């Protein structure tokens, strides 16, 4: 099993501890000495990393992913989210239950920076008169 964490500093302390060639107990000790969680939400990840070291499991750094929900927009494929094709960079809206999203041809998850960029684009949208 692979333990997934979001904290890059925690991952660096883990990598340093296991790369040093110590046994499991010394690796945990190195990890604890080099990283101390500063907020309650990290405690679960902290404990999971210690358990992974002791049980010889791997730890993977994962960045959280975000979706941009278009409030008030729903269609036959469900709630609408900002989407882009997996091989393109243009944005459009698509339902979360669209078969192309399920197959992975379309992406509805983004890094935090990209999601905030998309949100800014939506806020800056303009209304045009049709003539």
mmCIF file of C-alpha atoms in Angstrom:
data_model
loop_
_atom_site.group_PDB
_atom_site.id
_atom_site.type_symbol
_atom_site.label_atom_id
_atom_site.label_comp_id
_atom_site.label_asym_id
_atom_site.label_seq_id
_atom_site.Cartn_x
_atom_site.Cartn_y
_atom_site.Cartn_z
ATOM 1 C CA UNK A 1 0.000 0.000 0.000
ATOM 2 C CA UNK A 2 1.162 3.532 -0.745
ATOM 3 C CA UNK A 3 0.540 6.343 1.730
ATOM 4 C CA UNK A 4 -0.365 9.593 -0.026
ATOM 5 C CA UNK A 5 0.414 12.929 1.610
ATOM 6 C CA UNK A 6 0.087 16.557 0.484
ATOM 7 C CA UNK A 7 2.841 18.183 2.562
ATOM 8 C CA UNK A 8 6.116 18.517 0.622
ATOM 9 C CA UNK A 9 8.161 19.316 3.762
ATOM 10 C CA UNK A 10 6.827 16.171 5.424
ATOM 11 C CA UNK A 11 7.707 14.168 2.308
ATOM 12 C CA UNK A 12 11.251 15.608 2.280
ATOM 13 C CA UNK A 13 11.748 14.606 5.953
ATOM 14 C CA UNK A 14 10.433 11.116 5.136
ATOM 15 C CA UNK A 15 12.737 10.776 2.110
ATOM 16 C CA UNK A 16 15.747 11.900 4.149
ATOM 17 C CA UNK A 17 14.953 9.389 6.889
ATOM 18 C CA UNK A 18 14.557 6.370 4.617
ATOM 19 C CA UNK A 19 17.393 7.315 2.246
ATOM 20 C CA UNK A 20 19.908 7.369 5.096
ATOM 21 C CA UNK A 21 20.032 3.569 5.161
ATOM 22 C CA UNK A 22 18.833 3.282 8.751
ATOM 23 C CA UNK A 23 16.630 0.515 10.010
ATOM 24 C CA UNK A 24 12.930 1.283 10.454
ATOM 25 C CA UNK A 25 13.220 2.596 14.014
ATOM 26 C CA UNK A 26 16.145 4.897 13.166
ATOM 27 C CA UNK A 27 14.302 6.091 10.044
ATOM 28 C CA UNK A 28 11.272 6.989 12.171
ATOM 29 C CA UNK A 29 13.530 8.765 14.648
ATOM 30 C CA UNK A 30 15.161 10.750 11.828
ATOM 31 C CA UNK A 31 11.727 11.647 10.414
ATOM 32 C CA UNK A 32 10.439 12.787 13.821
ATOM 33 C CA UNK A 33 13.571 14.878 14.433
ATOM 34 C CA UNK A 34 13.320 16.561 11.015
ATOM 35 C CA UNK A 35 9.583 17.214 10.850
ATOM 36 C CA UNK A 36 7.058 18.302 13.416
ATOM 37 C CA UNK A 37 3.455 18.916 12.326
ATOM 38 C CA UNK A 38 2.306 22.429 13.119
ATOM 39 C CA UNK A 39 -1.433 21.999 12.628
ATOM 40 C CA UNK A 40 -4.042 19.398 13.522
ATOM 41 C CA UNK A 41 -4.829 18.291 9.975
ATOM 42 C CA UNK A 42 -1.251 17.089 9.484
ATOM 43 C CA UNK A 43 -1.350 14.735 12.487
ATOM 44 C CA UNK A 44 -3.123 11.983 10.519
ATOM 45 C CA UNK A 45 -0.579 12.211 7.694
ATOM 46 C CA UNK A 46 2.255 12.324 10.240
ATOM 47 C CA UNK A 47 1.054 9.107 11.872
ATOM 48 C CA UNK A 48 0.490 7.486 8.471
ATOM 49 C CA UNK A 49 4.094 8.205 7.433
ATOM 50 C CA UNK A 50 5.465 6.738 10.661
ATOM 51 C CA UNK A 51 3.320 3.610 10.141
ATOM 52 C CA UNK A 52 4.491 3.389 6.506
ATOM 53 C CA UNK A 53 8.135 3.466 7.588
ATOM 54 C CA UNK A 54 7.564 0.806 10.246
ATOM 55 C CA UNK A 55 5.579 -1.417 7.853
ATOM 56 C CA UNK A 56 7.980 -0.912 4.916
ATOM 57 C CA UNK A 57 5.324 0.806 2.783
ATOM 58 C CA UNK A 58 5.983 3.588 0.309
ATOM 59 C CA UNK A 59 4.957 7.226 0.701
ATOM 60 C CA UNK A 60 3.918 9.326 -2.279
ATOM 61 C CA UNK A 61 3.697 13.103 -2.459
ATOM 62 C CA UNK A 62 0.329 14.084 -3.941
ATOM 63 C CA UNK A 63 -0.783 17.582 -4.683
ATOM 64 C CA UNK A 64 -4.458 18.155 -3.993
ATOM 65 C CA UNK A 65 -6.684 18.538 -7.034
ATOM 66 C CA UNK A 66 -9.539 20.987 -7.445
ATOM 67 C CA UNK A 67 -12.635 21.313 -9.637
ATOM 68 C CA UNK A 68 -14.391 24.498 -10.713
ATOM 69 C CA UNK A 69 -18.124 23.957 -10.170
ATOM 70 C CA UNK A 70 -20.463 26.142 -12.189
ATOM 71 C CA UNK A 71 -23.162 26.819 -9.627
ATOM 72 C CA UNK A 72 -26.641 26.731 -11.121
ATOM 73 C CA UNK A 73 -25.573 24.797 -14.221
ATOM 74 C CA UNK A 74 -26.767 21.210 -14.518
ATOM 75 C CA UNK A 75 -27.550 19.099 -17.528
ATOM 76 C CA UNK A 76 -28.372 15.552 -18.513
ATOM 77 C CA UNK A 77 -24.814 14.547 -17.553
ATOM 78 C CA UNK A 78 -25.127 16.052 -14.075
ATOM 79 C CA UNK A 79 -23.495 19.047 -12.395
ATOM 80 C CA UNK A 80 -21.442 21.109 -14.836
ATOM 81 C CA UNK A 81 -17.745 21.782 -14.206
ATOM 82 C CA UNK A 82 -15.054 23.599 -16.145
ATOM 83 C CA UNK A 83 -13.352 20.986 -18.282
ATOM 84 C CA UNK A 84 -10.541 20.659 -20.819
ATOM 85 C CA UNK A 85 -9.497 17.849 -23.103
ATOM 86 C CA UNK A 86 -6.574 15.762 -21.916
ATOM 87 C CA UNK A 87 -4.596 16.689 -25.035
ATOM 88 C CA UNK A 88 -5.625 20.352 -25.323
ATOM 89 C CA UNK A 89 -5.591 23.552 -23.368
ATOM 90 C CA UNK A 90 -8.966 25.173 -24.102
ATOM 91 C CA UNK A 91 -11.640 25.262 -21.410
ATOM 92 C CA UNK A 92 -15.356 24.486 -21.723
ATOM 93 C CA UNK A 93 -18.135 23.182 -19.487
ATOM 94 C CA UNK A 94 -19.161 19.566 -19.232
ATOM 95 C CA UNK A 95 -21.226 17.362 -16.939
ATOM 96 C CA UNK A 96 -19.414 15.232 -14.404
ATOM 97 C CA UNK A 97 -21.177 12.066 -15.650
ATOM 98 C CA UNK A 98 -20.179 12.524 -19.290
ATOM 99 C CA UNK A 99 -18.665 9.229 -20.554
ATOM 100 C CA UNK A 100 -15.632 11.100 -21.915
ATOM 101 C CA UNK A 101 -14.833 12.420 -18.433
ATOM 102 C CA UNK A 102 -15.214 8.952 -16.941
ATOM 103 C CA UNK A 103 -12.850 7.481 -19.573
ATOM 104 C CA UNK A 104 -10.253 10.190 -18.875
ATOM 105 C CA UNK A 105 -10.486 11.888 -22.292
ATOM 106 C CA UNK A 106 -11.623 15.061 -20.508
ATOM 107 C CA UNK A 107 -10.132 16.547 -17.360
ATOM 108 C CA UNK A 108 -12.156 18.267 -14.656
ATOM 109 C CA UNK A 109 -9.466 18.357 -11.953
ATOM 110 C CA UNK A 110 -6.731 20.958 -11.815
ATOM 111 C CA UNK A 111 -3.933 22.185 -9.585
ATOM 112 C CA UNK A 112 -4.900 24.946 -7.188
ATOM 113 C CA UNK A 113 -3.129 27.566 -9.322
ATOM 114 C CA UNK A 114 -4.931 26.478 -12.489
ATOM 115 C CA UNK A 115 -8.300 26.321 -10.708
ATOM 116 C CA UNK A 116 -7.809 29.860 -9.380
ATOM 117 C CA UNK A 117 -6.818 31.017 -12.884
ATOM 118 C CA UNK A 118 -10.009 29.481 -14.316
ATOM 119 C CA UNK A 119 -12.108 31.092 -11.596
ATOM 120 C CA UNK A 120 -10.560 34.467 -12.430
ATOM 121 C CA UNK A 121 -11.419 33.947 -16.106
ATOM 122 C CA UNK A 122 -15.041 33.222 -15.202
ATOM 123 C CA UNK A 123 -15.325 36.282 -12.965
ATOM 124 C CA UNK A 124 -13.923 38.478 -15.742
ATOM 125 C CA UNK A 125 -16.486 37.224 -18.272
ATOM 126 C CA UNK A 126 -18.416 39.889 -20.160
ATOM 127 C CA UNK A 127 -22.042 40.180 -21.201
ATOM 128 C CA UNK A 128 -22.567 41.118 -24.841
ATOM 129 C CA UNK A 129 -25.676 42.420 -26.522
ATOM 130 C CA UNK A 130 -26.901 40.326 -29.431
ATOM 131 C CA UNK A 131 -27.797 42.415 -32.450
#
